[in-house]
Short mmCIF file of C-alpha atoms in Angstrom, two decimals:
data_model
loop_
_atom_site.label_atom_id
_atom_site.label_comp_id
_atom_site.label_asym_id
_atom_site.label_seq_id
_atom_site.Cartn_x
_atom_site.Cartn_y
_atom_site.Cartn_z
CA MET H 1 184.21 106.11 141.70
CA THR H 2 184.34 102.73 140.02
CA PRO H 3 186.80 102.30 136.85
CA ARG H 4 183.83 102.09 134.86
CA GLY H 5 182.47 105.36 135.85
CA LEU H 6 186.00 106.96 135.51
CA ALA H 7 186.25 105.91 132.07
CA ALA H 8 182.49 107.44 131.18
CA ALA H 9 183.25 110.57 133.12
CA ARG H 10 186.57 111.11 131.06
CA VAL H 11 184.40 110.11 127.58
CA VAL H 12 181.75 112.80 128.64
CA ALA H 13 184.43 115.27 129.22
CA ARG H 14 185.66 114.78 125.65
CA VAL H 15 182.28 114.94 124.11
CA VAL H 16 181.50 118.19 125.95
CA ALA H 17 184.98 119.49 124.73
CA ARG H 18 184.50 118.38 121.20
CA VAL H 19 181.11 120.09 120.99
CA ALA H 20 182.56 123.15 122.64
CA ALA H 21 185.44 123.51 120.13
CA ARG H 22 182.94 122.66 116.97
CA LEU H 23 180.84 125.54 118.24
CA ARG H 24 183.81 127.86 118.26
CA GLU H 25 184.72 126.98 114.87
CA PRO H 26 183.55 129.91 112.39
CA GLY H 27 182.47 127.69 109.87
CA THR H 28 184.67 129.03 106.84
CA PRO H 29 185.38 126.84 104.04
CA ARG H 30 188.95 125.93 105.41
CA VAL H 31 187.45 124.23 108.20
CA MET H 32 186.44 121.22 106.22
CA ALA H 33 186.83 120.15 102.31
CA VAL H 34 183.61 119.90 99.98
CA ARG H 35 182.98 116.17 99.28
CA GLY H 36 180.01 114.64 97.37
CA THR H 37 180.93 110.87 97.99
CA TRP H 38 177.97 108.73 98.59
CA HIS H 39 178.73 106.68 101.68
CA ILE H 40 175.65 104.76 102.59
CA ALA H 41 174.89 104.71 106.11
CA GLU H 42 173.70 102.04 108.20
CA HIS H 43 169.76 102.62 108.20
CA GLY H 44 166.42 101.26 108.48
CA PRO H 45 163.59 100.86 106.02
CA LEU H 46 161.60 104.03 104.40
CA GLU H 47 158.89 104.15 107.21
CA ALA H 48 155.49 106.27 106.56
CA LEU H 49 154.81 108.58 109.38
CA GLY H 50 151.48 109.91 108.30
CA LYS H 51 149.99 111.47 105.02
CA ASN H 52 152.68 112.68 102.61
CA LEU H 53 155.40 112.02 105.77
CA TRP H 54 158.09 109.60 105.97
CA GLN H 55 161.37 108.78 108.03
CA VAL H 56 164.52 106.66 107.76
CA GLU H 57 166.46 106.06 110.99
CA ALA H 58 170.30 105.43 110.82
CA THR H 59 172.98 105.38 113.09
CA LEU H 60 175.41 107.96 114.04
CA PRO H 61 178.95 106.25 114.02
CA ALA H 62 180.81 109.22 116.20
CA LEU H 63 178.27 109.86 118.93
CA PRO H 64 176.26 107.52 121.14
CA LEU H 65 172.95 108.60 119.10
CA GLY H 66 170.56 107.63 116.42
CA ARG H 67 169.63 109.87 113.68
CA ARG H 68 166.57 110.21 111.38
CA MET H 69 165.81 111.85 108.05
CA VAL H 70 162.17 112.77 107.37
CA ILE H 71 160.92 113.62 104.04
CA ALA H 72 157.73 115.45 103.48
CA ARG H 73 155.79 115.97 100.13
CA TYR H 74 154.35 119.12 99.01
CA ALA H 75 151.17 119.59 97.32
CA SER H 76 153.00 120.09 94.36
CA GLY H 77 154.54 116.70 94.48
CA GLU H 78 157.83 118.21 95.32
CA LEU H 79 159.99 116.48 98.23
CA LEU H 80 161.47 118.20 101.33
CA VAL H 81 164.35 116.23 102.82
CA HIS H 82 164.87 117.11 106.68
CA ASN H 83 168.29 116.12 107.71
CA ALA H 84 169.40 114.15 104.64
CA VAL H 85 170.78 110.67 105.07
CA ALA H 86 172.58 108.59 102.47
CA CYS H 87 170.76 105.11 101.85
CA ASP H 88 171.14 102.21 100.06
CA PRO H 89 169.79 101.94 96.22
CA PRO H 90 166.60 100.47 97.06
CA THR H 91 165.77 103.04 99.80
CA MET H 92 166.63 105.74 97.59
CA ALA H 93 164.74 104.43 94.84
CA ALA H 94 161.57 104.43 96.81
CA ILE H 95 162.32 107.65 98.04
CA GLU H 96 162.51 109.14 94.63
CA ALA H 97 159.66 107.31 93.45
CA LEU H 98 157.47 109.73 96.02
CA GLY H 99 158.27 112.62 93.72
CA PRO H 100 161.37 114.97 92.97
CA ILE H 101 163.81 115.86 95.91
CA SER H 102 163.50 119.54 95.33
CA PHE H 103 164.66 120.89 98.81
CA VAL H 104 167.19 119.82 101.53
CA ILE H 105 167.10 121.59 104.73
CA VAL H 106 170.20 120.78 107.02
CA PRO H 107 168.43 121.51 110.54
CA SER H 108 171.67 122.43 111.88
CA GLY H 109 175.47 123.16 111.43
CA PHE H 110 176.02 119.56 113.02
CA HIS H 111 173.70 117.76 110.65
CA ARG H 112 175.80 118.25 107.52
CA MET H 113 177.22 115.05 107.22
CA ASP H 114 175.44 113.68 104.04
CA VAL H 115 174.64 116.97 102.59
CA PRO H 116 177.78 117.05 100.10
CA ALA H 117 176.38 113.85 99.01
CA PHE H 118 172.83 114.93 98.30
CA ALA H 119 173.89 118.05 96.75
CA ALA H 120 176.15 116.24 94.23
CA ARG H 121 173.25 113.64 93.36
CA TYR H 122 170.71 116.14 93.18
CA PRO H 123 172.14 119.36 91.50
CA THR H 124 168.67 121.17 90.88
CA CYS H 125 167.49 121.17 94.56
CA LYS H 126 168.03 123.74 96.98
CA ILE H 127 169.96 123.37 99.91
CA LEU H 128 168.74 125.41 102.87
CA ALA H 129 170.17 126.04 106.28
CA MET H 130 169.34 128.41 109.05
CA PRO H 131 171.37 131.82 109.07
CA ARG H 132 173.35 130.92 111.92
CA ALA H 133 174.24 127.37 110.84
CA ARG H 134 175.02 128.41 107.17
CA GLY H 135 178.73 128.89 107.72
CA ARG H 136 179.10 125.52 108.79
CA VAL H 137 177.18 123.89 106.01
CA ALA H 138 178.80 125.91 103.34
CA ALA H 139 182.17 124.67 104.59
CA ARG H 140 180.98 121.14 103.18
CA ALA H 141 178.62 121.89 100.16
CA ARG H 142 176.68 124.60 98.70
CA VAL H 143 174.20 126.48 100.41
CA ASP H 144 171.33 127.94 98.16
CA GLY H 145 169.62 130.18 100.90
CA GLY H 146 167.52 129.62 104.10
CA PRO H 147 164.01 128.24 104.70
CA GLU H 148 162.51 131.50 103.58
CA LEU H 149 163.17 129.65 99.97
CA LEU H 150 160.53 126.98 101.03
CA PRO H 151 157.42 127.32 98.98
CA ALA H 152 154.31 128.39 100.74
CA ASP H 153 152.05 125.16 101.33
CA ARG H 154 148.79 124.66 103.45
CA HIS H 155 150.15 121.51 105.03
CA THR H 156 153.93 121.89 105.79
CA ARG H 157 155.80 124.94 107.06
CA TRP H 158 158.92 125.59 108.65
CA GLU H 159 159.18 127.85 112.05
CA PRO H 160 162.54 129.20 113.37
CA LEU H 161 162.78 128.30 116.81
CA ASP H 162 162.32 131.16 119.51
CA GLY H 163 165.36 131.25 121.61
CA VAL H 164 167.50 128.91 119.58
CA PRO H 165 168.90 130.74 116.81
CA SER H 166 170.56 127.70 114.94
CA GLU H 167 167.43 125.33 114.66
CA GLY H 168 163.90 125.43 113.51
CA VAL H 169 160.62 123.24 113.58
CA LEU H 170 158.98 121.53 110.64
CA LEU H 171 155.31 121.18 111.13
CA HIS H 172 153.05 119.06 108.88
CA ASP H 173 149.58 118.50 108.89
CA THR H 174 148.66 114.95 108.13
CA SER H 175 145.16 113.53 108.19
CA ASP H 176 145.06 112.73 111.76
CA GLY H 177 146.65 116.20 113.07
CA VAL H 178 149.83 118.24 113.34
CA VAL H 179 153.27 116.47 113.31
CA ALA H 180 156.28 118.38 114.83
CA VAL H 181 159.62 117.63 113.84
CA PHE H 182 162.47 118.99 115.95
CA ASN H 183 166.45 118.46 115.64
CA ASP H 184 169.33 118.54 118.57
CA CYS H 185 167.17 120.90 120.81
CA LEU H 186 164.45 118.22 121.57
CA GLN H 187 165.41 114.75 122.12
CA ASN H 188 163.78 111.70 123.72
CA HIS H 189 166.08 108.88 125.22
CA PRO H 190 164.83 106.37 128.13
CA ASP H 191 166.28 106.57 131.64
CA ARG H 192 168.91 103.74 130.90
CA LEU H 193 170.23 102.63 127.60
CA PRO H 194 172.56 99.39 127.31
CA GLY H 195 176.26 99.84 127.08
CA VAL H 196 178.98 102.15 127.32
CA LYS H 197 176.98 104.48 124.91
CA GLY H 198 173.97 104.48 127.37
CA LEU H 199 175.99 105.00 130.40
CA ILE H 200 177.34 108.31 128.40
CA LEU H 201 174.17 109.51 127.74
CA ARG H 202 173.02 109.28 130.88
CA ALA H 203 176.39 111.04 132.13
CA LEU H 204 175.25 113.72 130.03
CA GLY H 205 171.93 114.28 131.07
CA SER H 206 170.23 113.37 127.97
CA THR H 207 168.23 110.32 129.32
CA GLY H 208 164.99 110.24 131.09
CA GLY H 209 162.42 111.19 128.35
CA LEU H 210 161.35 113.90 125.93
CA LYS H 211 163.69 117.04 127.13
CA VAL H 212 165.94 119.85 126.22
CA THR H 213 169.19 118.19 127.23
CA PRO H 214 171.76 119.98 129.25
CA ILE H 215 174.09 120.25 126.43
CA ALA H 216 171.47 121.81 124.17
CA ARG H 217 170.60 124.22 126.86
CA ARG H 218 174.29 125.32 127.42
CA PHE H 219 175.20 125.47 123.78
CA LEU H 220 171.92 125.97 121.72
CA VAL H 221 169.24 127.79 123.93
CA THR H 222 170.16 131.53 124.04
CA ASP H 223 166.71 132.30 125.59
CA ALA H 224 165.21 129.60 127.61
CA ALA H 225 161.91 131.60 128.27
CA ALA H 226 161.41 132.34 124.87
CA HIS H 227 161.77 128.76 123.65
CA ALA H 228 159.34 127.68 126.33
CA ARG H 229 156.73 130.20 125.38
CA GLN H 230 156.99 128.57 121.64
CA LEU H 231 156.78 125.13 123.15
CA ARG H 232 153.32 126.11 124.89
CA ARG H 233 152.14 127.80 121.66
CA LEU H 234 153.11 124.58 119.66
CA ALA H 235 151.22 122.42 122.20
CA GLU H 236 148.02 124.41 121.48
CA LEU H 237 148.08 123.13 117.80
CA GLY H 238 147.30 119.60 119.34
CA PRO H 239 150.38 117.58 117.65
CA VAL H 240 149.80 113.90 117.12
CA LEU H 241 153.20 112.99 116.60
CA ILE H 242 156.52 114.56 117.82
CA VAL H 243 159.43 113.90 115.95
CA PRO H 244 162.71 114.50 118.22
CA GLY H 245 165.76 115.36 116.83
CA HIS H 246 167.49 112.08 118.59
CA GLY H 247 165.59 109.37 120.41
CA ALA H 248 162.28 107.67 120.01
CA LEU H 249 158.96 109.25 118.65
CA VAL H 250 156.43 110.75 120.72
CA ARG H 251 152.91 109.26 119.70
CA ARG H 252 151.09 109.89 122.72
CA ASP H 253 150.18 113.12 125.19
CA CYS H 254 151.99 115.02 122.82
CA ALA H 255 150.72 118.28 123.71
CA GLU H 256 151.14 117.55 127.63
CA SER H 257 154.79 116.55 126.72
CA LEU H 258 155.55 119.84 124.98
CA ARG H 259 154.26 121.79 127.91
CA ALA H 260 155.96 119.84 130.19
CA VAL H 261 159.43 120.58 128.63
CA ALA H 262 158.21 123.96 128.41
CA ASP H 263 158.02 123.75 132.35
CA SER H 264 161.23 122.36 132.78
CA LEU H 265 162.91 125.41 130.93
CA GLY H 266 161.20 127.88 133.78
#
């Protein structure tokens, strides 16, 4: 193995060990103190994904991955923020102009970085998390309940992910069709990325297109067959856009892409 490959292997081992250690954490308040400081992330502009649906892409300093916040607007005019990102004042002003931020859903216990800041800035909004992730999120910020507190809406709904008890999928009907917003369980990275970060992702098996990554299969998926069945059901909706937890958006052949991921799960 070359020196570069050996160094990458060591980094990969540390990343895997870090993920495993975090998954073993009980998630009680002693794990991490509650904070509410607004630390502005390095991020891109507010972009429209469809009618009443927007995103902001941001960096993730500690890992070789980007992250994204998705904002959906209900028929009532209220906003649902999926995977909160603390943005600069102009971007936050643009978001707030879309409607009141009434719900913040934390898509997993590993996406809580900016939740305390949102909880402090928007004290009347409901902070929501899946039951499996609630302990980790509550270690940093208040949790008002789970996705069952989201309003019934004809165009926007949340579904738990079968076989992935800590995550769910946000489904939003636009004028063009259904958009499916996922989290860590579904990622979309090209086969090769530049630099050491790209080498790490490839060594982890996370590159190569839309997939349930090996780390997700090991640590997040508890029933691969159930998850595959749900992905096939989602494909039947004829999605026009797949928003993965990390990586590029999928804008073409979305149904076929979901079926291919399902087939890879067995």
